Amino acid sequence: MVNATPYVPKNSIRIVTAASLFDGHDASINIMRRILQSSGAEVIHLGHDRSVEEVVNTAIQEDANAIAMTSYQGGHMEYFRYMYDLLQEKGAGHIRIFGGGGGTILPSEIAELQDYGIARIYHPDDGRSMGLQGMINDLLEKCDFPVGDQTEGAVEGALKGEARHLARLISCAENFPDHYENLLPKLEKGMPKGDKTPVLGITGTGGAGKSSLVDELVRRFLLAHPGKRLGIISVDPSKRKTGGALLGDRIRMNAIQHGDIYMRSLATRQSNLALSKHVAEALRILQAAAFDLIILETSGIGQSDTEILDHSDVSLYVMTPEYGAATQLEKIDMLDFADLIALNKFDKRGALDALRDVKKQVQRNHNRWDDAVEDMPVFGTMASQFNDPGTNRLFAAVMQALVEKAGASELATNTSDEGAQSEKIYIIPPARTRYLSEISEGIRGYNDWVLQQSNVAEALYQLQGSMHALSATDLDDKDRLIKGLQEAFEKKKRDLDPYNWDLIQGWDALRDRYKADEYIYQVRGKDIKVPTHSLSLSGKKIPKVSTPRYRSWGDQLRWLLQENVPGDFPYTAGIYPFKRTAEDPTRMFAGEGGPERTNKRFHYVSLGMPAKRLSTAFDSVTLYGHDPGRRPDIYGKIGNAGVSICCLDDAKKLYSGFDLCDPTTSVSMTINGPAPMLLGFFLNAAVDQQCEKYITANGLEAKVEAVKKAKYDNQGLPRPAYQGGLPEGNNGLGLMLLGVTGDEVLPAEVYAKIKAEALSTTRGTVQADILKEDQAQNTCIFSTEYALRLMGDVQAYFIDQKVRNFYSVSISGYHIAEAGANPITQLAFTLANGFTYVEYYLSRGMDINAFGPNLSFFFSNGIDPEYAVIGRVARRVWAKALKTKYGADPRAQMLKYHIQTSGRSLHAQEIDFNDIRTTLQALYAIYDNCNSLHTNAYDEAITTPTEESVRRAMAIQLIINKELGLAKNENPLQGSFIIEELTELVEEAVMVEFDRITERGGVLGAMETMYQRGKIQEESMHYEMLKHTGEYPIIGVNTFLSSKGSPTLIPGEVIRATEAEKEDQIATVSALQQASGDKSSAALAAIQIAALSGGNVFEAIMDAAKVCSLGQMTEAMFAVGGQYRRNM
């Protein structure tokens, strides 16, 4: 390990840190900003998914020395160059730019960016040679220059309200107070005459949600006072030991990215104080710029924050209901002085009692005995909840107080402070927060019952054996003895569940069924006949399912209740009696460029395969619900690291040539935040394919031509078309109706019938797992409550429309593991999320047996020992809980899961070794009876997979399934001592984790304290540390290195989207919006009406998907559902 001493800066260094636009990979930038802070820098952290303009504007407003970015999702060339150009354009070329992106940024690209003017792009080999602290030292040294001494034109610019000059004057006051004193007369001379800008002071304890509340107040201010300008000064504490500071308020704020808002973060630069000594100067500078309102937010260090009163006209104290005993209220100074009090996080237990107690305390403190307690200026708020009524009332009261106390009559609003109290929109009802512990208690109870029943069965077996033994003897009194044993047998049998007695009695018949040449079982009323054996080259019959040779009833019963044969409860060995012979569980991931290129890849990987299992990767623009555009930070990401899909026509082209309603076709879509919109595109594409088949069968092509002519030719618009020739295997299905939909061509009753049939037959899954996104992957776009509501609306629609073969959610552990979780944490968090969806859907009145079969799972498969049993434990836990706690029928009890080999185990060093790891992981998955499997290509660590590497990845599965002899058996893990022990160990570890989550208020309560995210990061750091030190050996990475030291490999070919593909996508959006016209406006309005009126939003999305782009629908729902608020 490289251990460098932290660099000690000569100047106060301010650095803006973030992850690039449409990029959720924030783990590394979080590590970097922590080291920067501990090295003495003041860090303004913005979190993930930040546009160039957001970052540049922040850096200018904050007068930063540098910007430090990570970019892992492609488009880095355009992103960093655009950032450099924008800084130059805005007169901030002195701000240095630093970046990194693992192996995704090639050395040649690093050289090109550094030649362009980027200060430094760090490569993984830099980390290996310099160490993390060494890289940070290099960064700090390169940006260790004074800020605030160059003030030419600053006063004049500040008086005009120009952000760059406001920032520079504040820095001058902070860093060069003597120089600032010389500028002060000029500043004061130019200050507006008359009333000074009113200041709203906001303080409160840390963790009270001040930043979120400020964001909500700002949003309401912009809506209530369009054109008025707002300045914000936010103060955070400096670390006494290092002098560094985390200025993290901006990460929680969405509304401040507006031309009328200026925000400056200040570090206290002194310990144990809530304010910086430079606050007065900062306020004076903003007042000189004639802002209409200034908000001063302090760091809030405890119960005494009254210093803010010296600087504010109206003061707001923010607290939560969790202040302890009522006597603690007597110690809070601000309750004596604050004009208004917000009791935020009003969804916490005891909030109503807390509101009453705080109001009484305020009444006592101010001797307002003549006023009713209800009239005290204390407001219950939930800033985390979109359009919260309590926050609406607080905003109205704040504006009124500014009018009355500061004479700011121009801030008067028509908003009344009368109205409903804040009321939490519960996803999980409060009475149900113990659901995970109820499950763990139920499963432990079941396991205890199994042990007790198997002991009874063992005793019965021994009694029967004794009777048999006695009957074979010549003892004179054997009849008496046998009678006594028979009585004991009958008495003991009363302790055995009759169902279990039937199981024991059926043991021999069960084994005989697998010895027969054919096994017959039923699926949806049909008899399925399966050969029970395969024939080896040696002429030996190899059983597909092997049964135990237990003779003891206790052993038999324990095995039947905890393991059982595949297809029988608790489904430990698998949910179906036998694997499908017509298709392998192979599912390959594809997504690059435009829809045509990915369509070609789909046809390549599925050519000649009996089943078409398509797994779709989307580009980051699509993953974040936006449309393609020419702005460089968007343009660079179009079609990179996934396929660009922005409308219905894209979906039709993407899946053209595959009959989406054929039972051998199955489509998986890896998308979460905007999943309902992509699902709308997909389902409409499936419906229109069936409409095409009807049109062809009935000779209605001329009608399609007439509709297209009226819609496009007569309007002078180009007709949508598939770019380039069709690949081998594509028969053109899905392309006839490009630019139009079936309901524009066919009679309503015909279309409705075709739609109903299509929805009931199409197969596949959409990931749509919002809980996992918040915990691990960061592609949330809507507020969590609204996103979960959309998930519920999709499932309700599926029930209403009888969608039986498509999974409404793929509850995903894969990305939890990729973020760093170990296999037990991955499994526990994923199952916990699954049970949370169950509880939510039940709370909406859905039937467990109606929605249970629409749930599926997705796991990662590493090479840790626990991965050998991840599927069997998941099936067993799910089945036990669904049967014993929720009373679900067998179809809902069956946990279906897709598994993918670990992306984290793909290394950019010695990449040929990656296939060895992938093969071992695939073997785990196939032996564990997964329902479908994706094997990663060996070169994915350094580039988009090539056709050659994808073929090798598919061959791994095919060789195991077709050639490996033991894989002809479908339950090879059963009967292994270590597998049984691991299964019990992992199952209990999952139960323990369930109890930990319950202690934190269930999954959603734990998410509020970022328990899951913190645990994942801790486990990730543990792995990285062991990997770094070599304690965890990785062949070709930290041991068994080549003679060249196994350097990071550079791909010979990098697959990126072409300019033509990007332009095609931009043109597609433009053409759609021109052709749709008023129809799209009406459809977007219908989505918003459904959202506000409690209707089914997905039903409206299904209609809107025909005429609207992805970005249009996203923006429409931001206005009614709220944007996701990032966490640190």
PDB file of C-alpha atoms in Angstrom, residues 244-472:
ATOM      1  CA  GLY A 244     -11.868  21.013   6.264  1.00  0.00           C
ATOM      2  CA  ALA A 245     -15.622  21.286   5.869  1.00  0.00           C
ATOM      3  CA  LEU A 246     -18.471  19.543   4.121  1.00  0.00           C
ATOM      4  CA  LEU A 247     -20.715  22.205   2.622  1.00  0.00           C
ATOM      5  CA  GLY A 248     -23.461  19.756   1.763  1.00  0.00           C
ATOM      6  CA  ASP A 249     -26.683  21.762   1.679  1.00  0.00           C
ATOM      7  CA  ARG A 250     -26.807  21.958  -2.103  1.00  0.00           C
ATOM      8  CA  ILE A 251     -27.092  18.181  -2.536  1.00  0.00           C
ATOM      9  CA  ARG A 252     -30.608  18.241  -1.037  1.00  0.00           C
ATOM     10  CA  MET A 253     -31.784  21.227  -3.097  1.00  0.00           C
ATOM     11  CA  ASN A 254     -33.438  20.912  -6.497  1.00  0.00           C
ATOM     12  CA  ALA A 255     -35.117  24.324  -6.779  1.00  0.00           C
ATOM     13  CA  ILE A 256     -31.947  26.455  -6.570  1.00  0.00           C
ATOM     14  CA  GLN A 257     -30.933  25.650 -10.167  1.00  0.00           C
ATOM     15  CA  HIS A 258     -32.707  28.778 -11.399  1.00  0.00           C
ATOM     16  CA  GLY A 259     -31.487  32.033 -12.882  1.00  0.00           C
ATOM     17  CA  ASP A 260     -33.133  34.096 -10.124  1.00  0.00           C
ATOM     18  CA  ILE A 261     -31.342  32.218  -7.316  1.00  0.00           C
ATOM     19  CA  TYR A 262     -27.852  32.871  -5.960  1.00  0.00           C
ATOM     20  CA  MET A 263     -26.444  30.629  -3.242  1.00  0.00           C
ATOM     21  CA  ARG A 264     -23.172  30.785  -1.357  1.00  0.00           C
ATOM     22  CA  SER A 265     -22.010  28.210   1.187  1.00  0.00           C
ATOM     23  CA  LEU A 266     -19.708  29.356   3.969  1.00  0.00           C
ATOM     24  CA  ALA A 267     -17.639  27.309   6.388  1.00  0.00           C
ATOM     25  CA  THR A 268     -17.538  28.681   9.930  1.00  0.00           C
ATOM     26  CA  ARG A 269     -13.703  28.429   9.937  1.00  0.00           C
ATOM     27  CA  GLN A 270     -13.985  28.363  13.728  1.00  0.00           C
ATOM     28  CA  SER A 271     -15.249  25.664  16.056  1.00  0.00           C
ATOM     29  CA  ASN A 272     -18.377  25.546  18.218  1.00  0.00           C
ATOM     30  CA  LEU A 273     -20.112  28.399  16.416  1.00  0.00           C
ATOM     31  CA  ALA A 274     -23.154  28.198  14.165  1.00  0.00           C
ATOM     32  CA  LEU A 275     -22.177  31.188  12.010  1.00  0.00           C
ATOM     33  CA  SER A 276     -19.143  32.346  10.101  1.00  0.00           C
ATOM     34  CA  LYS A 277     -17.720  35.673  11.217  1.00  0.00           C
ATOM     35  CA  HIS A 278     -18.069  36.774   7.599  1.00  0.00           C
ATOM     36  CA  VAL A 279     -21.848  36.367   7.455  1.00  0.00           C
ATOM     37  CA  ALA A 280     -22.480  40.099   7.947  1.00  0.00           C
ATOM     38  CA  GLU A 281     -20.282  40.964   4.980  1.00  0.00           C
ATOM     39  CA  ALA A 282     -21.913  38.283   2.807  1.00  0.00           C
ATOM     40  CA  LEU A 283     -25.363  39.634   3.652  1.00  0.00           C
ATOM     41  CA  ARG A 284     -24.259  43.197   2.952  1.00  0.00           C
ATOM     42  CA  ILE A 285     -22.947  42.173  -0.464  1.00  0.00           C
ATOM     43  CA  LEU A 286     -26.229  40.429  -1.394  1.00  0.00           C
ATOM     44  CA  GLN A 287     -28.191  43.455  -0.150  1.00  0.00           C
ATOM     45  CA  ALA A 288     -26.065  45.647  -2.376  1.00  0.00           C
ATOM     46  CA  ALA A 289     -27.168  43.475  -5.289  1.00  0.00           C
ATOM     47  CA  ALA A 290     -30.807  44.301  -4.449  1.00  0.00           C
ATOM     48  CA  PHE A 291     -32.118  40.766  -4.019  1.00  0.00           C
ATOM     49  CA  ASP A 292     -35.791  40.648  -3.116  1.00  0.00           C
ATOM     50  CA  LEU A 293     -35.198  38.214  -0.251  1.00  0.00           C
ATOM     51  CA  ILE A 294     -32.177  36.695   1.439  1.00  0.00           C
ATOM     52  CA  ILE A 295     -32.261  33.402   3.326  1.00  0.00           C
ATOM     53  CA  LEU A 296     -29.554  32.832   5.922  1.00  0.00           C
ATOM     54  CA  GLU A 297     -29.314  29.202   6.994  1.00  0.00           C
ATOM     55  CA  THR A 298     -26.973  28.243   9.834  1.00  0.00           C
ATOM     56  CA  SER A 299     -25.252  24.987  10.606  1.00  0.00           C
ATOM     57  CA  GLY A 300     -27.248  24.473  13.799  1.00  0.00           C
ATOM     58  CA  ILE A 301     -24.983  23.115  16.494  1.00  0.00           C
ATOM     59  CA  GLY A 302     -27.406  22.600  19.352  1.00  0.00           C
ATOM     60  CA  GLN A 303     -30.008  24.220  21.534  1.00  0.00           C
ATOM     61  CA  SER A 304     -28.555  27.736  21.453  1.00  0.00           C
ATOM     62  CA  ASP A 305     -28.489  29.194  17.938  1.00  0.00           C
ATOM     63  CA  THR A 306     -29.636  32.709  18.803  1.00  0.00           C
ATOM     64  CA  GLU A 307     -26.682  34.354  17.060  1.00  0.00           C
ATOM     65  CA  ILE A 308     -28.750  34.282  13.863  1.00  0.00           C
ATOM     66  CA  LEU A 309     -31.163  36.836  15.341  1.00  0.00           C
ATOM     67  CA  ASP A 310     -28.528  39.549  14.961  1.00  0.00           C
ATOM     68  CA  HIS A 311     -28.652  39.145  11.204  1.00  0.00           C
ATOM     69  CA  SER A 312     -32.289  38.388  10.376  1.00  0.00           C
ATOM     70  CA  ASP A 313     -35.566  40.278  10.183  1.00  0.00           C
ATOM     71  CA  VAL A 314     -37.648  37.146  10.568  1.00  0.00           C
ATOM     72  CA  SER A 315     -36.344  33.990  12.212  1.00  0.00           C
ATOM     73  CA  LEU A 316     -37.470  30.390  11.672  1.00  0.00           C
ATOM     74  CA  TYR A 317     -36.379  27.608  14.001  1.00  0.00           C
ATOM     75  CA  VAL A 318     -36.483  24.065  12.583  1.00  0.00           C
ATOM     76  CA  MET A 319     -36.713  21.076  14.889  1.00  0.00           C
ATOM     77  CA  THR A 320     -38.165  17.577  14.865  1.00  0.00           C
ATOM     78  CA  PRO A 321     -40.549  15.737  17.212  1.00  0.00           C
ATOM     79  CA  GLU A 322     -37.579  13.741  18.539  1.00  0.00           C
ATOM     80  CA  TYR A 323     -36.322  16.295  21.081  1.00  0.00           C
ATOM     81  CA  GLY A 324     -36.732  14.014  24.088  1.00  0.00           C
ATOM     82  CA  ALA A 325     -38.788  14.840  27.183  1.00  0.00           C
ATOM     83  CA  ALA A 326     -40.996  17.937  27.187  1.00  0.00           C
ATOM     84  CA  THR A 327     -38.651  19.543  29.737  1.00  0.00           C
ATOM     85  CA  GLN A 328     -35.982  19.703  27.019  1.00  0.00           C
ATOM     86  CA  LEU A 329     -38.072  22.390  25.330  1.00  0.00           C
ATOM     87  CA  GLU A 330     -37.303  24.754  28.233  1.00  0.00           C
ATOM     88  CA  LYS A 331     -33.605  24.619  27.278  1.00  0.00           C
ATOM     89  CA  ILE A 332     -34.052  25.704  23.660  1.00  0.00           C
ATOM     90  CA  ASP A 333     -33.252  29.419  23.476  1.00  0.00           C
ATOM     91  CA  MET A 334     -34.707  29.812  20.006  1.00  0.00           C
ATOM     92  CA  LEU A 335     -38.201  29.008  21.280  1.00  0.00           C
ATOM     93  CA  ASP A 336     -37.914  32.296  23.184  1.00  0.00           C
ATOM     94  CA  PHE A 337     -36.919  34.310  20.127  1.00  0.00           C
ATOM     95  CA  ALA A 338     -37.954  32.620  16.879  1.00  0.00           C
ATOM     96  CA  ASP A 339     -40.816  34.235  14.994  1.00  0.00           C
ATOM     97  CA  LEU A 340     -41.838  30.890  13.530  1.00  0.00           C
ATOM     98  CA  ILE A 341     -41.115  27.262  14.422  1.00  0.00           C
ATOM     99  CA  ALA A 342     -41.239  24.333  11.987  1.00  0.00           C
ATOM    100  CA  LEU A 343     -41.686  20.909  13.516  1.00  0.00           C
ATOM    101  CA  ASN A 344     -40.238  19.059  10.532  1.00  0.00           C
ATOM    102  CA  LYS A 345     -40.313  15.297   9.899  1.00  0.00           C
ATOM    103  CA  PHE A 346     -43.875  15.421  11.155  1.00  0.00           C
ATOM    104  CA  ASP A 347     -44.370  11.800  10.162  1.00  0.00           C
ATOM    105  CA  LYS A 348     -42.340  10.683  13.171  1.00  0.00           C
ATOM    106  CA  ARG A 349     -44.093   8.855  16.002  1.00  0.00           C
ATOM    107  CA  GLY A 350     -45.606  11.237  18.550  1.00  0.00           C
ATOM    108  CA  ALA A 351     -45.557  14.247  16.200  1.00  0.00           C
ATOM    109  CA  LEU A 352     -49.033  15.499  17.164  1.00  0.00           C
ATOM    110  CA  ASP A 353     -48.144  15.395  20.858  1.00  0.00           C
ATOM    111  CA  ALA A 354     -44.873  17.170  20.121  1.00  0.00           C
ATOM    112  CA  LEU A 355     -46.727  19.880  18.183  1.00  0.00           C
ATOM    113  CA  ARG A 356     -49.030  20.470  21.144  1.00  0.00           C
ATOM    114  CA  ASP A 357     -46.107  20.586  23.608  1.00  0.00           C
ATOM    115  CA  VAL A 358     -44.043  22.993  21.484  1.00  0.00           C
ATOM    116  CA  LYS A 359     -47.038  25.289  21.026  1.00  0.00           C
ATOM    117  CA  LYS A 360     -47.624  25.307  24.779  1.00  0.00           C
ATOM    118  CA  GLN A 361     -43.946  26.062  25.410  1.00  0.00           C
ATOM    119  CA  VAL A 362     -44.054  28.982  22.953  1.00  0.00           C
ATOM    120  CA  GLN A 363     -47.216  30.257  24.633  1.00  0.00           C
ATOM    121  CA  ARG A 364     -45.457  30.132  28.013  1.00  0.00           C
ATOM    122  CA  ASN A 365     -42.228  31.685  26.746  1.00  0.00           C
ATOM    123  CA  HIS A 366     -44.057  34.643  25.216  1.00  0.00           C
ATOM    124  CA  ASN A 367     -46.747  34.979  27.896  1.00  0.00           C
ATOM    125  CA  ARG A 368     -49.436  34.787  25.235  1.00  0.00           C
ATOM    126  CA  TRP A 369     -52.093  33.532  27.602  1.00  0.00           C
ATOM    127  CA  ASP A 370     -54.855  35.465  25.877  1.00  0.00           C
ATOM    128  CA  ASP A 371     -54.204  33.632  22.606  1.00  0.00           C
ATOM    129  CA  ALA A 372     -55.318  30.082  21.868  1.00  0.00           C
ATOM    130  CA  VAL A 373     -52.600  27.442  21.855  1.00  0.00           C
ATOM    131  CA  GLU A 374     -53.638  26.554  18.300  1.00  0.00           C
ATOM    132  CA  ASP A 375     -52.671  30.066  17.159  1.00  0.00           C
ATOM    133  CA  MET A 376     -49.014  29.761  18.171  1.00  0.00           C
ATOM    134  CA  PRO A 377     -46.703  30.051  15.122  1.00  0.00           C
ATOM    135  CA  VAL A 378     -45.640  26.404  15.170  1.00  0.00           C
ATOM    136  CA  PHE A 379     -46.133  24.343  12.010  1.00  0.00           C
ATOM    137  CA  GLY A 380     -45.913  20.605  11.451  1.00  0.00           C
ATOM    138  CA  THR A 381     -44.071  20.048   8.183  1.00  0.00           C
ATOM    139  CA  MET A 382     -42.801  17.198   6.074  1.00  0.00           C
ATOM    140  CA  ALA A 383     -40.324  18.745   3.663  1.00  0.00           C
ATOM    141  CA  SER A 384     -39.575  15.308   2.235  1.00  0.00           C
ATOM    142  CA  GLN A 385     -43.147  14.939   0.992  1.00  0.00           C
ATOM    143  CA  PHE A 386     -44.090  16.614  -2.275  1.00  0.00           C
ATOM    144  CA  ASN A 387     -46.595  19.477  -1.990  1.00  0.00           C
ATOM    145  CA  ASP A 388     -46.924  18.982   1.762  1.00  0.00           C
ATOM    146  CA  PRO A 389     -49.863  21.001   3.184  1.00  0.00           C
ATOM    147  CA  GLY A 390     -47.946  21.867   6.360  1.00  0.00           C
ATOM    148  CA  THR A 391     -45.085  23.319   4.339  1.00  0.00           C
ATOM    149  CA  ASN A 392     -47.616  25.294   2.284  1.00  0.00           C
ATOM    150  CA  ARG A 393     -48.971  26.809   5.509  1.00  0.00           C
ATOM    151  CA  LEU A 394     -45.461  27.542   6.769  1.00  0.00           C
ATOM    152  CA  PHE A 395     -44.541  29.330   3.530  1.00  0.00           C
ATOM    153  CA  ALA A 396     -47.639  31.520   3.739  1.00  0.00           C
ATOM    154  CA  ALA A 397     -46.816  32.376   7.366  1.00  0.00           C
ATOM    155  CA  VAL A 398     -43.180  33.184   6.462  1.00  0.00           C
ATOM    156  CA  MET A 399     -44.252  35.573   3.704  1.00  0.00           C
ATOM    157  CA  GLN A 400     -46.780  37.233   6.009  1.00  0.00           C
ATOM    158  CA  ALA A 401     -44.157  37.651   8.733  1.00  0.00           C
ATOM    159  CA  LEU A 402     -41.771  39.283   6.241  1.00  0.00           C
ATOM    160  CA  VAL A 403     -44.526  41.700   5.237  1.00  0.00           C
ATOM    161  CA  GLU A 404     -45.348  42.562   8.854  1.00  0.00           C
ATOM    162  CA  LYS A 405     -41.866  42.599  10.421  1.00  0.00           C
ATOM    163  CA  ALA A 406     -39.650  43.702   7.535  1.00  0.00           C
ATOM    164  CA  GLY A 407     -42.117  45.830   5.590  1.00  0.00           C
ATOM    165  CA  ALA A 408     -41.630  43.632   2.530  1.00  0.00           C
ATOM    166  CA  SER A 409     -45.089  44.294   1.116  1.00  0.00           C
ATOM    167  CA  GLU A 410     -43.969  43.084  -2.319  1.00  0.00           C
ATOM    168  CA  LEU A 411     -43.654  39.577  -0.855  1.00  0.00           C
ATOM    169  CA  ALA A 412     -47.314  39.389   0.103  1.00  0.00           C
ATOM    170  CA  THR A 413     -48.966  36.280  -1.343  1.00  0.00           C
ATOM    171  CA  ASN A 414     -52.523  35.168  -1.924  1.00  0.00           C
ATOM    172  CA  THR A 415     -51.674  31.842  -0.323  1.00  0.00           C
ATOM    173  CA  SER A 416     -53.626  31.252   2.850  1.00  0.00           C
ATOM    174  CA  ASP A 417     -51.943  29.716   5.875  1.00  0.00           C
ATOM    175  CA  GLU A 418     -55.225  28.002   6.649  1.00  0.00           C
ATOM    176  CA  GLY A 419     -55.516  24.455   5.519  1.00  0.00           C
ATOM    177  CA  ALA A 420     -54.903  20.848   6.221  1.00  0.00           C
ATOM    178  CA  GLN A 421     -52.313  19.639   8.687  1.00  0.00           C
ATOM    179  CA  SER A 422     -49.358  17.682   7.311  1.00  0.00           C
ATOM    180  CA  GLU A 423     -50.402  14.089   6.929  1.00  0.00           C
ATOM    181  CA  LYS A 424     -47.960  11.378   5.953  1.00  0.00           C
ATOM    182  CA  ILE A 425     -48.802   9.442   2.825  1.00  0.00           C
ATOM    183  CA  TYR A 426     -47.803   6.087   4.234  1.00  0.00           C
ATOM    184  CA  ILE A 427     -46.359   3.469   1.944  1.00  0.00           C
ATOM    185  CA  ILE A 428     -46.406   0.964   4.804  1.00  0.00           C
ATOM    186  CA  PRO A 429     -49.104   1.659   7.424  1.00  0.00           C
ATOM    187  CA  PRO A 430     -47.570   2.398  10.867  1.00  0.00           C
ATOM    188  CA  ALA A 431     -49.216  -0.688  12.371  1.00  0.00           C
ATOM    189  CA  ARG A 432     -47.323  -2.853   9.871  1.00  0.00           C
ATOM    190  CA  THR A 433     -43.732  -1.651  10.431  1.00  0.00           C
ATOM    191  CA  ARG A 434     -42.780  -4.939  12.150  1.00  0.00           C
ATOM    192  CA  TYR A 435     -43.561  -6.989   9.056  1.00  0.00           C
ATOM    193  CA  LEU A 436     -39.974  -8.190   8.580  1.00  0.00           C
ATOM    194  CA  SER A 437     -39.630  -9.368  12.166  1.00  0.00           C
ATOM    195  CA  GLU A 438     -43.020 -11.047  11.888  1.00  0.00           C
ATOM    196  CA  ILE A 439     -41.625 -12.916   8.886  1.00  0.00           C
ATOM    197  CA  SER A 440     -38.423 -13.893  10.695  1.00  0.00           C
ATOM    198  CA  GLU A 441     -40.431 -14.998  13.732  1.00  0.00           C
ATOM    199  CA  GLY A 442     -42.739 -17.001  11.478  1.00  0.00           C
ATOM    200  CA  ILE A 443     -39.864 -18.706   9.655  1.00  0.00           C
ATOM    201  CA  ARG A 444     -38.034 -19.510  12.894  1.00  0.00           C
ATOM    202  CA  GLY A 445     -41.322 -20.853  14.215  1.00  0.00           C
ATOM    203  CA  TYR A 446     -41.731 -22.994  11.108  1.00  0.00           C
ATOM    204  CA  ASN A 447     -38.180 -24.335  11.485  1.00  0.00           C
ATOM    205  CA  ASP A 448     -38.826 -25.184  15.148  1.00  0.00           C
ATOM    206  CA  TRP A 449     -42.050 -26.922  14.120  1.00  0.00           C
ATOM    207  CA  VAL A 450     -40.180 -28.939  11.479  1.00  0.00           C
ATOM    208  CA  LEU A 451     -37.667 -30.064  14.097  1.00  0.00           C
ATOM    209  CA  GLN A 452     -40.421 -30.982  16.549  1.00  0.00           C
ATOM    210  CA  GLN A 453     -42.442 -32.840  13.909  1.00  0.00           C
ATOM    211  CA  SER A 454     -39.398 -34.696  12.578  1.00  0.00           C
ATOM    212  CA  ASN A 455     -38.587 -35.781  16.147  1.00  0.00           C
ATOM    213  CA  VAL A 456     -42.137 -37.100  16.480  1.00  0.00           C
ATOM    214  CA  ALA A 457     -41.788 -38.896  13.141  1.00  0.00           C
ATOM    215  CA  GLU A 458     -38.468 -40.361  14.265  1.00  0.00           C
ATOM    216  CA  ALA A 459     -40.063 -41.652  17.458  1.00  0.00           C
ATOM    217  CA  LEU A 460     -42.932 -43.200  15.433  1.00  0.00           C
ATOM    218  CA  TYR A 461     -40.406 -44.837  13.099  1.00  0.00           C
ATOM    219  CA  GLN A 462     -38.559 -46.294  16.071  1.00  0.00           C
ATOM    220  CA  LEU A 463     -41.821 -47.565  17.618  1.00  0.00           C
ATOM    221  CA  GLN A 464     -42.842 -49.157  14.340  1.00  0.00           C
ATOM    222  CA  GLY A 465     -39.386 -50.700  13.989  1.00  0.00           C
ATOM    223  CA  SER A 466     -39.658 -52.117  17.469  1.00  0.00           C
ATOM    224  CA  MET A 467     -43.051 -53.638  16.625  1.00  0.00           C
ATOM    225  CA  HIS A 468     -41.631 -55.218  13.470  1.00  0.00           C
ATOM    226  CA  ALA A 469     -38.665 -56.566  15.393  1.00  0.00           C
ATOM    227  CA  LEU A 470     -40.915 -58.028  18.132  1.00  0.00           C
ATOM    228  CA  SER A 471     -43.254 -59.629  15.650  1.00  0.00           C
ATOM    229  CA  ALA A 472     -40.310 -61.616  14.249  1.00  0.00           C
TER     230      ALA A 472
END
